[in-house]
Amino acid sequence: MPLHLDTSSPDFAERFTAFLGTKREVSEDVTRAVAEIIAEVRARGDAALIDYSRRFDRIDLAEAGIRVTEAEIDAAMAAADPKTLEALTLAHERIRAHHARQLPSGGRYVDALGVELGHRWTPVDAVGLYVPGGTAAYPSSVLMNAVPARVAGVGRLAMVVPAPDGVLNPLVLAAARLAGVDEVYRIGGAQAVAALAYGTPTVAPVAKIVGPGNAYVAAAKRQVFGTVGIDMIAGPSEVLVIADGEQNPDWIAADLLAQAEHDTAAQSILFTDSPALASAVEAAVERQLATLPRRDIASASWAEFGLIVHLTALAEAPALVDRIAPEHLEILTADCEELAAQIRHAGAIFLGAHTPEAIGDYVGGSNHVLPTARSARFSSGLGVLDFMKRTSILKCGPEQLRALGPAAIAIGEAEGLGAHARSVAIRLNL
Amino acid sequence: MPLHLDTSSPDFAERFTAFLGTKREVSEDVTRAVAEIIAEVRARGDAALIDYSRRFDRIDLAEAGIRVTEAEIDAAMAAADPKTLEALTLAHERIRAHHARQLPSGGRYVDALGVELGHRWTPVDAVGLYVPGGTAAYPSSVLMNAVPARVAGVGRLAMVVPAPDGVLNPLVLAAARLAGVDEVYRIGGAQAVAALAYGTPTVAPVAKIVGPGNAYVAAAKRQVFGTVGIDMIAGPSEVLVIADGEQNPDWIAADLLAQAEHDTAAQSILFTDSPALASAVEAAVERQLATLPRRDIASASWAEFGLIVHLTALAEAPALVDRIAPEHLEILTADCEELAAQIRHAGAIFLGAHTPEAIGDYVGGSNHVLPTARSARFSSGLGVLDFMKRTSILKCGPEQLRALGPAAIAIGEAEGLGAHARSVAIRLNL
């Protein structure tokens, strides 16, 4: 049974706040273990990768090779179901086309004093892409992480993916090929993050690491941050559906379950002003669970973290949604555009009854790597800008320096930075 | 004596690589101490802030108050030297005008299938600004951190600054007033970061924390990352000056010292193809050091971390500069534009002999919070986008869902996510 909250209850505010504070992940403290793994990889390079892979993935990389060969990727492409490959190719093309529109333009301008200001965007030279192994190895995630990097103009794209018991998901390799990944290594965990950050004889270091992973991977990214850039730390996924009474409960139930099936820590939330719809959705969830392949996961997520908020009016939704700042927000109401315009914090908004989140997960073209766990309050989904950086440019001539110099000297002196002041004064013969 | 390297030496490549690996900071492991401080602030709120401030800053906040009052800020404004205040006002206006040009525009478009895609930018609701106390309390840094947040439209801007022995820099308070900071708290260290991230009865929590600090502050930001957003972890500052033989050695010496005076761990680098200029700059540095208020700091930095690279030709510079990825790059050459165009990794570029970095530090208008320690390879200076986030938007109608649905179903099934596939199929009666 999901939690039910009613905005008209006297204790709603208190219970909603308590709900926001619910932890969905057990935070394992792996800081020290990860620090040790990183130190080992820095000290012993490939030998450490081989040791850890033997221990954690039960694979002998001295034999299998740390790097996945082109022949292995060729074989994965050949083995892939043509229909799936065609779908991934469509997804790739749509993701590429959408992200191409995110390419920023630099520019320079001259202000009223004649000072030239501007900036220039350039791609990161080399990027590492972490792909989880096992059940969470999704080809769509490879596309979503690799394509924006490629569009940004990243020169070298290296992917790491653990091969537990030697097994790699062939579709992950196929997606890497489609997306133009340059190198694939069958390593995972904190050791793979360390290899990407510091390099080993086999794995050249990168400048930025992106992609989701378990607690060890997240802790490793946190620890190498600064030496390399990292993307956000991903948590379990969530969806919030706002629906009015006119919607199809079966569709909404399917959308809630599509989120819940990811992980027992995933979260599916329904906001509605229609008690009848709420009941119908709950019944539909139970019905659909019965025939769902991942019903154990989905039903645990729904029972433990599911939420139905009963609204007196849909107008109550925006303020509550902003407090949750959901990763995914579906709005299935007659006035979905008006509601969307009032919401400030969400990773992605899916408008109308014919835009299930799964379209955005796969083939819409927008990115499915989105801020989780309320971080849409301060961060954005993955995009081309995450693989570029801005260099600012400033140019003064003698006149501009004369105009601005005295103020710079005054501030330098006030801050006790005499050489700052002098570097200006000396040019003005002051 | 700074280090001298010559690109024509047979061991140049090796020595340059060794130079790149030089650590300028002793990395203190304060992880555990910081974790404890954060836990205390979460558990005991204001009482923990009062205890830590008594211990670390020798101030009794139970008496002085955690929050700095408007009357105190009024008094700081009244006490400030009018010339300095005027200079800060000019700086504020120029920073505001420049950053206003960084405001992004969202937008939607309809693709060939009729799918609507787009995104929307919104400001972060509340931002915390960390300002170091003591000697590194710079009013210019307050402007550089606060103004982009204000331009982005951040609703609430809270500043923390430690008051060792009860002392606050009045110019820091004045800059906070000029920049429109809403709240100022006299707390610092990991405890201030914890208060901003988790809130206390006095300090409401924020969604993002920016600003430089010592090892404790950096570790605290790393630990609260995820709960709130953070900016980059700042290291000691650096400048790289490329100069040809026609330049004024006194000007260049002043620029190198302006960097060196920040911190004994700061770094000043000269690249030149003129041995005569290199000698003249070295002599000028020694001469200018004699009369520099912060000569002890500057001379230690120059002796320990200074570098002069002797080039056979200026054309060698770009590849070497990119490996250093300097925070600040000054180009004083006849062809400065051509050289700048070939360089990919730098926080900010200052073009020509009349653009000393100090102009950019204070009144140029561009931001002086820039990526240090080679992180310009993967990150950018602070800007308006750091205080905003992007929500992506996707909208399909029935036709678009029919067009894209089969591919989404194929990928969902291939990934073993049956509910994903079903959420599309159920709408298409498949």
mmCIF file of N, CA, C and O in Angstrom, chain A residues 32 94 98 108-109 111 120 125 140 207 222 225 255 258 261 288 291 337 340 343-347 349 351 353 355 362 378 380-381 389-392 394-396 415 419-420 422 427, chain B residues 32 94 98 108-109 111 120 125 140 207 222 225 255 258 261 288 291 337 340 343-347 349 351 353 355 362 378 380-381 389-392 394-396 415 419-420 422 427:
data_model
loop_
_atom_site.group_PDB
_atom_site.id
_atom_site.type_symbol
_atom_site.label_atom_id
_atom_site.label_comp_id
_atom_site.label_asym_id
_atom_site.label_seq_id
_atom_site.Cartn_x
_atom_site.Cartn_y
_atom_site.Cartn_z
ATOM 1 N N ARG A 32 36.494 4.908 3.387
ATOM 2 C CA ARG A 32 37.858 4.405 3.617
ATOM 3 C C ARG A 32 38.224 3.294 2.652
ATOM 4 O O ARG A 32 39.341 3.236 2.144
ATOM 5 N N ARG A 94 17.929 10.715 -32.771
ATOM 6 C CA ARG A 94 17.087 11.744 -32.140
ATOM 7 C C ARG A 94 17.821 12.429 -30.981
ATOM 8 O O ARG A 94 17.695 13.640 -30.792
ATOM 9 N N HIS A 98 18.736 16.469 -31.035
ATOM 10 C CA HIS A 98 18.283 17.366 -29.960
ATOM 11 C C HIS A 98 19.466 18.038 -29.271
ATOM 12 O O HIS A 98 19.446 19.244 -29.005
ATOM 13 N N ARG A 108 32.184 37.976 -28.344
ATOM 14 C CA ARG A 108 32.840 39.115 -27.714
ATOM 15 C C ARG A 108 32.062 40.380 -28.010
ATOM 16 O O ARG A 108 31.363 40.467 -29.011
ATOM 17 N N TYR A 109 32.149 41.320 -27.108
ATOM 18 C CA TYR A 109 31.510 42.615 -27.332
ATOM 19 C C TYR A 109 32.391 43.706 -26.755
ATOM 20 O O TYR A 109 33.287 43.433 -25.953
ATOM 21 N N ASP A 111 32.318 47.249 -24.659
ATOM 22 C CA ASP A 111 31.381 48.041 -23.857
ATOM 23 C C ASP A 111 31.592 49.544 -24.086
ATOM 24 O O ASP A 111 32.409 49.954 -24.924
ATOM 25 N N ARG A 120 34.611 32.058 -24.653
ATOM 26 C CA ARG A 120 34.772 31.059 -25.693
ATOM 27 C C ARG A 120 34.485 29.707 -25.064
ATOM 28 O O ARG A 120 34.910 29.439 -23.940
ATOM 29 N N ASP A 125 38.846 17.599 -23.297
ATOM 30 C CA ASP A 125 39.647 16.750 -24.185
ATOM 31 C C ASP A 125 39.250 15.272 -24.134
ATOM 32 O O ASP A 125 39.165 14.612 -25.158
ATOM 33 N N SER A 140 20.508 2.242 -23.401
ATOM 34 C CA SER A 140 19.999 3.607 -23.531
ATOM 35 C C SER A 140 20.843 4.587 -22.707
ATOM 36 O O SER A 140 21.063 5.729 -23.121
ATOM 37 N N ALA A 207 39.730 13.726 -18.305
ATOM 38 C CA ALA A 207 39.586 14.982 -17.562
ATOM 39 C C ALA A 207 38.247 15.063 -16.835
ATOM 40 O O ALA A 207 38.080 15.858 -15.916
ATOM 41 N N ARG A 222 33.302 11.161 -5.824
ATOM 42 C CA ARG A 222 33.428 12.240 -4.847
ATOM 43 C C ARG A 222 34.904 12.472 -4.493
ATOM 44 O O ARG A 222 35.348 13.602 -4.341
ATOM 45 N N PHE A 225 37.011 14.001 -7.408
ATOM 46 C CA PHE A 225 36.524 15.314 -7.849
ATOM 47 C C PHE A 225 37.577 16.373 -7.552
ATOM 48 O O PHE A 225 38.052 16.482 -6.421
ATOM 49 N N ASP A 255 2.573 4.023 -15.912
ATOM 50 C CA ASP A 255 3.676 4.980 -15.747
ATOM 51 C C ASP A 255 4.283 4.883 -14.349
ATOM 52 O O ASP A 255 5.505 4.949 -14.177
ATOM 53 N N ALA A 258 6.375 1.816 -14.282
ATOM 54 C CA ALA A 258 7.600 1.938 -15.083
ATOM 55 C C ALA A 258 8.710 2.546 -14.240
ATOM 56 O O ALA A 258 9.884 2.238 -14.413
ATOM 57 N N GLU A 261 9.632 -0.224 -11.266
ATOM 58 C CA GLU A 261 10.344 -1.447 -11.644
ATOM 59 C C GLU A 261 11.863 -1.268 -11.695
ATOM 60 O O GLU A 261 12.604 -2.237 -11.767
ATOM 61 N N GLN A 288 -1.984 -4.686 -12.854
ATOM 62 C CA GLN A 288 -0.845 -4.750 -13.780
ATOM 63 C C GLN A 288 0.370 -5.433 -13.148
ATOM 64 O O GLN A 288 1.161 -6.076 -13.848
ATOM 65 N N THR A 291 1.134 -9.232 -13.834
ATOM 66 C CA THR A 291 1.753 -9.748 -15.065
ATOM 67 C C THR A 291 3.073 -9.059 -15.399
ATOM 68 O O THR A 291 3.546 -9.138 -16.528
ATOM 69 N N GLU A 337 -0.262 22.804 -19.683
ATOM 70 C CA GLU A 337 0.711 23.881 -19.952
ATOM 71 C C GLU A 337 0.703 24.925 -18.830
ATOM 72 O O GLU A 337 1.755 25.391 -18.396
ATOM 73 N N ALA A 340 2.370 23.476 -15.764
ATOM 74 C CA ALA A 340 3.830 23.361 -15.968
ATOM 75 C C ALA A 340 4.505 24.710 -15.786
ATOM 76 O O ALA A 340 5.600 24.809 -15.221
ATOM 77 N N ILE A 343 5.546 25.562 -12.219
ATOM 78 C CA ILE A 343 6.455 24.677 -11.477
ATOM 79 C C ILE A 343 7.894 25.050 -11.786
ATOM 80 O O ILE A 343 8.255 25.233 -12.942
ATOM 81 N N ARG A 344 8.700 25.208 -10.746
ATOM 82 C CA ARG A 344 10.075 25.663 -10.956
ATOM 83 C C ARG A 344 11.120 24.564 -10.837
ATOM 84 O O ARG A 344 12.172 24.643 -11.432
ATOM 85 N N HIS A 345 10.832 23.537 -10.026
ATOM 86 C CA HIS A 345 11.871 22.544 -9.771
ATOM 87 C C HIS A 345 11.465 21.156 -10.245
ATOM 88 O O HIS A 345 10.697 20.456 -9.569
ATOM 89 N N ALA A 346 11.995 20.744 -11.376
ATOM 90 C CA ALA A 346 11.781 19.393 -11.893
ATOM 91 C C ALA A 346 12.880 19.126 -12.901
ATOM 92 O O ALA A 346 13.328 20.043 -13.599
ATOM 93 N N GLY A 347 13.331 17.869 -12.962
ATOM 94 C CA GLY A 347 14.369 17.535 -13.935
ATOM 95 C C GLY A 347 13.841 17.599 -15.351
ATOM 96 O O GLY A 347 14.442 18.214 -16.233
ATOM 97 N N ILE A 349 9.882 17.622 -17.603
ATOM 98 C CA ILE A 349 8.418 17.639 -17.572
ATOM 99 C C ILE A 349 7.900 16.976 -18.845
ATOM 100 O O ILE A 349 8.359 17.278 -19.949
ATOM 101 N N LEU A 351 4.532 16.418 -20.934
ATOM 102 C CA LEU A 351 3.247 17.113 -21.011
ATOM 103 C C LEU A 351 2.171 16.292 -21.713
ATOM 104 O O LEU A 351 2.362 15.847 -22.850
ATOM 105 N N ALA A 353 -1.279 13.444 -21.881
ATOM 106 C CA ALA A 353 -1.505 12.007 -21.681
ATOM 107 C C ALA A 353 -0.716 11.130 -22.641
ATOM 108 O O ALA A 353 -0.533 9.939 -22.385
ATOM 109 N N THR A 355 2.470 11.454 -23.528
ATOM 110 C CA THR A 355 3.924 11.545 -23.359
ATOM 111 C C THR A 355 4.352 10.768 -22.124
ATOM 112 O O THR A 355 4.785 11.338 -21.120
ATOM 113 N N TYR A 362 13.890 6.928 -23.768
ATOM 114 C CA TYR A 362 14.498 6.210 -24.889
ATOM 115 C C TYR A 362 14.641 7.009 -26.187
ATOM 116 O O TYR A 362 15.715 7.076 -26.757
ATOM 117 N N PHE A 378 18.702 22.383 -7.556
ATOM 118 C CA PHE A 378 19.959 23.100 -7.826
ATOM 119 C C PHE A 378 20.746 22.541 -8.997
ATOM 120 O O PHE A 378 21.814 23.043 -9.310
ATOM 121 N N SER A 380 20.783 20.322 -13.085
ATOM 122 C CA SER A 380 20.089 20.094 -14.349
ATOM 123 C C SER A 380 20.406 18.708 -14.870
ATOM 124 O O SER A 380 21.369 18.072 -14.443
ATOM 125 N N GLY A 381 19.624 18.260 -15.819
ATOM 126 C CA GLY A 381 19.939 17.030 -16.514
ATOM 127 C C GLY A 381 21.232 17.164 -17.295
ATOM 128 O O GLY A 381 21.731 18.276 -17.521
ATOM 129 N N LYS A 389 33.666 23.740 -21.485
ATOM 130 C CA LYS A 389 33.967 24.739 -20.473
ATOM 131 C C LYS A 389 34.210 26.059 -21.171
ATOM 132 O O LYS A 389 34.516 26.120 -22.338
ATOM 133 N N ARG A 390 34.068 27.118 -20.383
ATOM 134 C CA ARG A 390 34.059 28.483 -20.882
ATOM 135 C C ARG A 390 35.344 29.174 -20.446
ATOM 136 O O ARG A 390 35.714 29.134 -19.280
ATOM 137 N N THR A 391 36.015 29.796 -21.389
ATOM 138 C CA THR A 391 37.175 30.623 -21.057
ATOM 139 C C THR A 391 36.760 32.071 -21.231
ATOM 140 O O THR A 391 36.261 32.453 -22.294
ATOM 141 N N SER A 392 36.941 32.887 -20.204
ATOM 142 C CA SER A 392 36.544 34.282 -20.378
ATOM 143 C C SER A 392 37.707 35.083 -20.957
ATOM 144 O O SER A 392 38.871 34.714 -20.814
ATOM 145 N N LEU A 394 39.288 39.056 -21.749
ATOM 146 C CA LEU A 394 39.240 40.483 -21.406
ATOM 147 C C LEU A 394 40.368 41.186 -22.150
ATOM 148 O O LEU A 394 41.486 40.678 -22.231
ATOM 149 N N LYS A 395 40.070 42.351 -22.729
ATOM 150 C CA LYS A 395 41.102 43.086 -23.482
ATOM 151 C C LYS A 395 40.902 44.587 -23.293
ATOM 152 O O LYS A 395 39.861 45.137 -23.653
ATOM 153 N N CYS A 396 41.911 45.211 -22.716
ATOM 154 C CA CYS A 396 41.900 46.663 -22.571
ATOM 155 C C CYS A 396 43.028 47.250 -23.412
ATOM 156 O O CYS A 396 44.081 46.628 -23.597
ATOM 157 N N GLU A 415 42.282 45.965 -0.125
ATOM 158 C CA GLU A 415 42.401 44.546 0.216
ATOM 159 C C GLU A 415 43.799 44.189 0.713
ATOM 160 O O GLU A 415 44.075 43.029 1.009
ATOM 161 N N ALA A 419 50.754 44.415 -4.674
ATOM 162 C CA ALA A 419 51.252 44.095 -6.010
ATOM 163 C C ALA A 419 50.122 44.138 -7.041
ATOM 164 O O ALA A 419 50.353 44.446 -8.209
ATOM 165 N N HIS A 420 48.899 43.843 -6.584
ATOM 166 C CA HIS A 420 47.759 44.006 -7.480
ATOM 167 C C HIS A 420 47.665 45.471 -7.912
ATOM 168 O O HIS A 420 47.554 45.783 -9.090
ATOM 169 N N ARG A 422 49.951 47.733 -7.761
ATOM 170 C CA ARG A 422 51.123 48.171 -8.509
ATOM 171 C C ARG A 422 51.082 47.714 -9.980
ATOM 172 O O ARG A 422 51.558 48.432 -10.868
ATOM 173 N N ARG A 427 51.701 50.694 -15.023
ATOM 174 C CA ARG A 427 51.383 50.910 -16.442
ATOM 175 C C ARG A 427 50.861 52.320 -16.687
ATOM 176 O O ARG A 427 50.828 52.789 -17.816
ATOM 177 N N ARG B 32 37.324 13.044 8.629
ATOM 178 C CA ARG B 32 36.608 12.560 9.821
ATOM 179 C C ARG B 32 36.212 13.701 10.750
ATOM 180 O O ARG B 32 35.112 13.710 11.291
ATOM 181 N N ARG B 94 29.798 47.068 -13.117
ATOM 182 C CA ARG B 94 30.391 46.413 -14.295
ATOM 183 C C ARG B 94 30.196 44.894 -14.246
ATOM 184 O O ARG B 94 29.931 44.253 -15.267
ATOM 185 N N HIS B 98 28.005 42.842 -17.073
ATOM 186 C CA HIS B 98 28.592 41.741 -17.846
ATOM 187 C C HIS B 98 27.819 40.440 -17.640
ATOM 188 O O HIS B 98 27.524 39.715 -18.591
ATOM 189 N N ARG B 108 11.288 26.292 -26.992
ATOM 190 C CA ARG B 108 10.716 25.027 -27.450
ATOM 191 C C ARG B 108 10.698 25.009 -28.959
ATOM 192 O O ARG B 108 10.634 26.050 -29.603
ATOM 193 N N TYR B 109 10.753 23.822 -29.511
ATOM 194 C CA TYR B 109 10.645 23.687 -30.958
ATOM 195 C C TYR B 109 9.882 22.407 -31.262
ATOM 196 O O TYR B 109 9.732 21.544 -30.391
ATOM 197 N N ASP B 111 9.764 19.172 -33.819
ATOM 198 C CA ASP B 111 10.601 18.508 -34.821
ATOM 199 C C ASP B 111 9.753 17.979 -35.972
ATOM 200 O O ASP B 111 8.537 18.191 -36.016
ATOM 201 N N ARG B 120 13.648 24.933 -20.105
ATOM 202 C CA ARG B 120 13.333 26.153 -19.397
ATOM 203 C C ARG B 120 14.386 26.333 -18.323
ATOM 204 O O ARG B 120 14.748 25.381 -17.637
ATOM 205 N N ASP B 125 16.508 28.541 -5.703
ATOM 206 C CA ASP B 125 15.735 29.340 -4.742
ATOM 207 C C ASP B 125 16.601 30.092 -3.731
ATOM 208 O O ASP B 125 16.354 31.255 -3.428
ATOM 209 N N SER B 140 36.019 42.098 -2.972
ATOM 210 C CA SER B 140 35.822 41.796 -4.394
ATOM 211 C C SER B 140 35.264 40.383 -4.586
ATOM 212 O O SER B 140 34.458 40.147 -5.486
ATOM 213 N N ALA B 207 19.928 25.798 -1.073
ATOM 214 C CA ALA B 207 19.978 24.693 -2.039
ATOM 215 C C ALA B 207 21.355 24.568 -2.681
ATOM 216 O O ALA B 207 21.680 23.533 -3.253
ATOM 217 N N ARG B 222 32.484 19.049 -0.020
ATOM 218 C CA ARG B 222 32.502 17.735 -0.651
ATOM 219 C C ARG B 222 31.488 16.797 0.025
ATOM 220 O O ARG B 222 30.803 16.024 -0.629
ATOM 221 N N PHE B 225 27.763 17.754 -0.657
ATOM 222 C CA PHE B 225 27.411 17.729 -2.081
ATOM 223 C C PHE B 225 26.383 16.621 -2.337
ATOM 224 O O PHE B 225 26.574 15.477 -1.950
ATOM 225 N N ASP B 255 52.971 41.818 -12.636
ATOM 226 C CA ASP B 255 51.866 40.854 -12.806
ATOM 227 C C ASP B 255 52.190 39.525 -12.118
ATOM 228 O O ASP B 255 51.325 38.908 -11.483
ATOM 229 N N ALA B 258 51.788 40.044 -8.467
ATOM 230 C CA ALA B 258 50.384 40.196 -8.062
ATOM 231 C C ALA B 258 49.771 38.826 -7.803
ATOM 232 O O ALA B 258 48.900 38.667 -6.947
ATOM 233 N N GLU B 261 51.688 37.246 -4.459
ATOM 234 C CA GLU B 261 51.400 37.829 -3.142
ATOM 235 C C GLU B 261 50.155 37.227 -2.488
ATOM 236 O O GLU B 261 49.918 37.421 -1.302
ATOM 237 N N GLN B 288 61.292 44.802 -7.346
ATOM 238 C CA GLN B 288 59.953 45.161 -6.858
ATOM 239 C C GLN B 288 59.632 44.487 -5.523
ATOM 240 O O GLN B 288 58.876 45.032 -4.708
ATOM 241 N N THR B 291 60.086 46.434 -2.135
ATOM 242 C CA THR B 291 59.147 47.447 -1.613
ATOM 243 C C THR B 291 57.715 46.929 -1.520
ATOM 244 O O THR B 291 56.768 47.707 -1.405
ATOM 245 N N GLU B 337 46.156 37.761 -30.313
ATOM 246 C CA GLU B 337 44.878 37.155 -30.725
ATOM 247 C C GLU B 337 45.103 35.788 -31.378
ATOM 248 O O GLU B 337 44.365 34.832 -31.100
ATOM 249 N N ALA B 340 46.006 33.293 -28.681
ATOM 250 C CA ALA B 340 44.845 32.971 -27.847
ATOM 251 C C ALA B 340 43.921 31.981 -28.556
ATOM 252 O O ALA B 340 43.358 31.077 -27.929
ATOM 253 N N ILE B 343 44.730 28.299 -28.003
ATOM 254 C CA ILE B 343 44.776 27.736 -26.648
ATOM 255 C C ILE B 343 43.376 27.296 -26.228
ATOM 256 O O ILE B 343 42.408 28.045 -26.383
ATOM 257 N N ARG B 344 43.274 26.074 -25.730
ATOM 258 C CA ARG B 344 41.950 25.534 -25.407
ATOM 259 C C ARG B 344 41.638 25.526 -23.916
ATOM 260 O O ARG B 344 40.481 25.555 -23.525
ATOM 261 N N HIS B 345 42.660 25.427 -23.069
ATOM 262 C CA HIS B 345 42.388 25.255 -21.643
ATOM 263 C C HIS B 345 42.947 26.399 -20.804
ATOM 264 O O HIS B 345 44.142 26.441 -20.505
ATOM 265 N N ALA B 346 42.099 27.309 -20.417
ATOM 266 C CA ALA B 346 42.480 28.403 -19.518
ATOM 267 C C ALA B 346 41.205 28.943 -18.898
ATOM 268 O O ALA B 346 40.146 28.951 -19.529
ATOM 269 N N GLY B 347 41.281 29.371 -17.634
ATOM 270 C CA GLY B 347 40.107 29.937 -16.982
ATOM 271 C C GLY B 347 39.720 31.268 -17.596
ATOM 272 O O GLY B 347 38.571 31.507 -17.942
ATOM 273 N N ILE B 349 41.500 34.575 -20.193
ATOM 274 C CA ILE B 349 42.620 35.085 -20.994
ATOM 275 C C ILE B 349 42.573 36.610 -20.963
ATOM 276 O O ILE B 349 41.513 37.217 -21.181
ATOM 277 N N LEU B 351 44.207 39.816 -22.739
ATOM 278 C CA LEU B 351 44.887 40.047 -24.013
ATOM 279 C C LEU B 351 45.616 41.380 -24.042
ATOM 280 O O LEU B 351 45.028 42.434 -23.793
ATOM 281 N N ALA B 353 49.206 44.048 -23.587
ATOM 282 C CA ALA B 353 50.016 44.586 -22.493
ATOM 283 C C ALA B 353 49.224 45.469 -21.532
ATOM 284 O O ALA B 353 49.653 45.701 -20.405
ATOM 285 N N THR B 355 46.216 44.869 -20.261
ATOM 286 C CA THR B 355 45.178 44.148 -19.525
ATOM 287 C C THR B 355 45.798 43.324 -18.406
ATOM 288 O O THR B 355 45.802 42.095 -18.437
ATOM 289 N N TYR B 362 39.093 42.818 -10.455
ATOM 290 C CA TYR B 362 38.302 43.825 -9.747
ATOM 291 C C TYR B 362 37.197 44.484 -10.571
ATOM 292 O O TYR B 362 36.049 44.521 -10.150
ATOM 293 N N PHE B 378 38.458 21.006 -17.408
ATOM 294 C CA PHE B 378 37.100 20.449 -17.369
ATOM 295 C C PHE B 378 36.075 21.357 -16.718
ATOM 296 O O PHE B 378 34.913 21.000 -16.628
ATOM 297 N N SER B 380 34.675 25.663 -15.672
ATOM 298 C CA SER B 380 34.599 27.053 -16.100
ATOM 299 C C SER B 380 34.594 27.970 -14.892
ATOM 300 O O SER B 380 34.334 27.546 -13.776
ATOM 301 N N GLY B 381 34.837 29.221 -15.136
ATOM 302 C CA GLY B 381 34.691 30.216 -14.084
ATOM 303 C C GLY B 381 33.239 30.323 -13.653
ATOM 304 O O GLY B 381 32.322 29.844 -14.327
ATOM 305 N N LYS B 389 19.117 26.302 -13.184
ATOM 306 C CA LYS B 389 19.066 24.924 -13.639
ATOM 307 C C LYS B 389 18.018 24.818 -14.722
ATOM 308 O O LYS B 389 17.111 25.641 -14.807
ATOM 309 N N ARG B 390 18.176 23.777 -15.524
ATOM 310 C CA ARG B 390 17.397 23.596 -16.736
ATOM 311 C C ARG B 390 16.396 22.462 -16.535
ATOM 312 O O ARG B 390 16.753 21.397 -16.057
ATOM 313 N N THR B 391 15.153 22.713 -16.873
ATOM 314 C CA THR B 391 14.145 21.657 -16.858
ATOM 315 C C THR B 391 13.826 21.318 -18.306
ATOM 316 O O THR B 391 13.502 22.215 -19.092
ATOM 317 N N SER B 392 13.956 20.058 -18.680
ATOM 318 C CA SER B 392 13.643 19.736 -20.076
ATOM 319 C C SER B 392 12.155 19.436 -20.206
ATOM 320 O O SER B 392 11.477 19.051 -19.245
ATOM 321 N N LEU B 394 9.052 17.775 -22.789
ATOM 322 C CA LEU B 394 8.755 16.895 -23.918
ATOM 323 C C LEU B 394 7.240 16.778 -24.039
ATOM 324 O O LEU B 394 6.544 16.644 -23.030
ATOM 325 N N LYS B 395 6.727 16.841 -25.257
ATOM 326 C CA LYS B 395 5.284 16.760 -25.447
ATOM 327 C C LYS B 395 4.970 16.029 -26.747
ATOM 328 O O LYS B 395 5.364 16.472 -27.828
ATOM 329 N N CYS B 396 4.269 14.916 -26.612
ATOM 330 C CA CYS B 396 3.806 14.173 -27.786
ATOM 331 C C CYS B 396 2.295 14.186 -27.813
ATOM 332 O O CYS B 396 1.649 14.206 -26.774
ATOM 333 N N GLU B 415 15.871 -4.095 -22.659
ATOM 334 C CA GLU B 415 16.491 -3.798 -21.360
ATOM 335 C C GLU B 415 15.836 -4.559 -20.220
ATOM 336 O O GLU B 415 16.206 -4.378 -19.060
ATOM 337 N N ALA B 419 7.596 -2.808 -17.709
ATOM 338 C CA ALA B 419 6.616 -1.761 -17.430
ATOM 339 C C ALA B 419 6.899 -0.528 -18.278
ATOM 340 O O ALA B 419 5.979 0.215 -18.622
ATOM 341 N N HIS B 420 8.177 -0.305 -18.601
ATOM 342 C CA HIS B 420 8.499 0.782 -19.517
ATOM 343 C C HIS B 420 7.796 0.533 -20.857
ATOM 344 O O HIS B 420 7.130 1.410 -21.413
ATOM 345 N N ARG B 422 5.327 -1.411 -21.452
ATOM 346 C CA ARG B 422 3.868 -1.425 -21.317
ATOM 347 C C ARG B 422 3.269 -0.012 -21.259
ATOM 348 O O ARG B 422 2.174 0.236 -21.751
ATOM 349 N N ARG B 427 -1.019 2.595 -24.334
ATOM 350 C CA ARG B 427 -1.615 3.780 -24.972
ATOM 351 C C ARG B 427 -1.876 3.549 -26.455
ATOM 352 O O ARG B 427 -2.630 4.287 -27.082
#
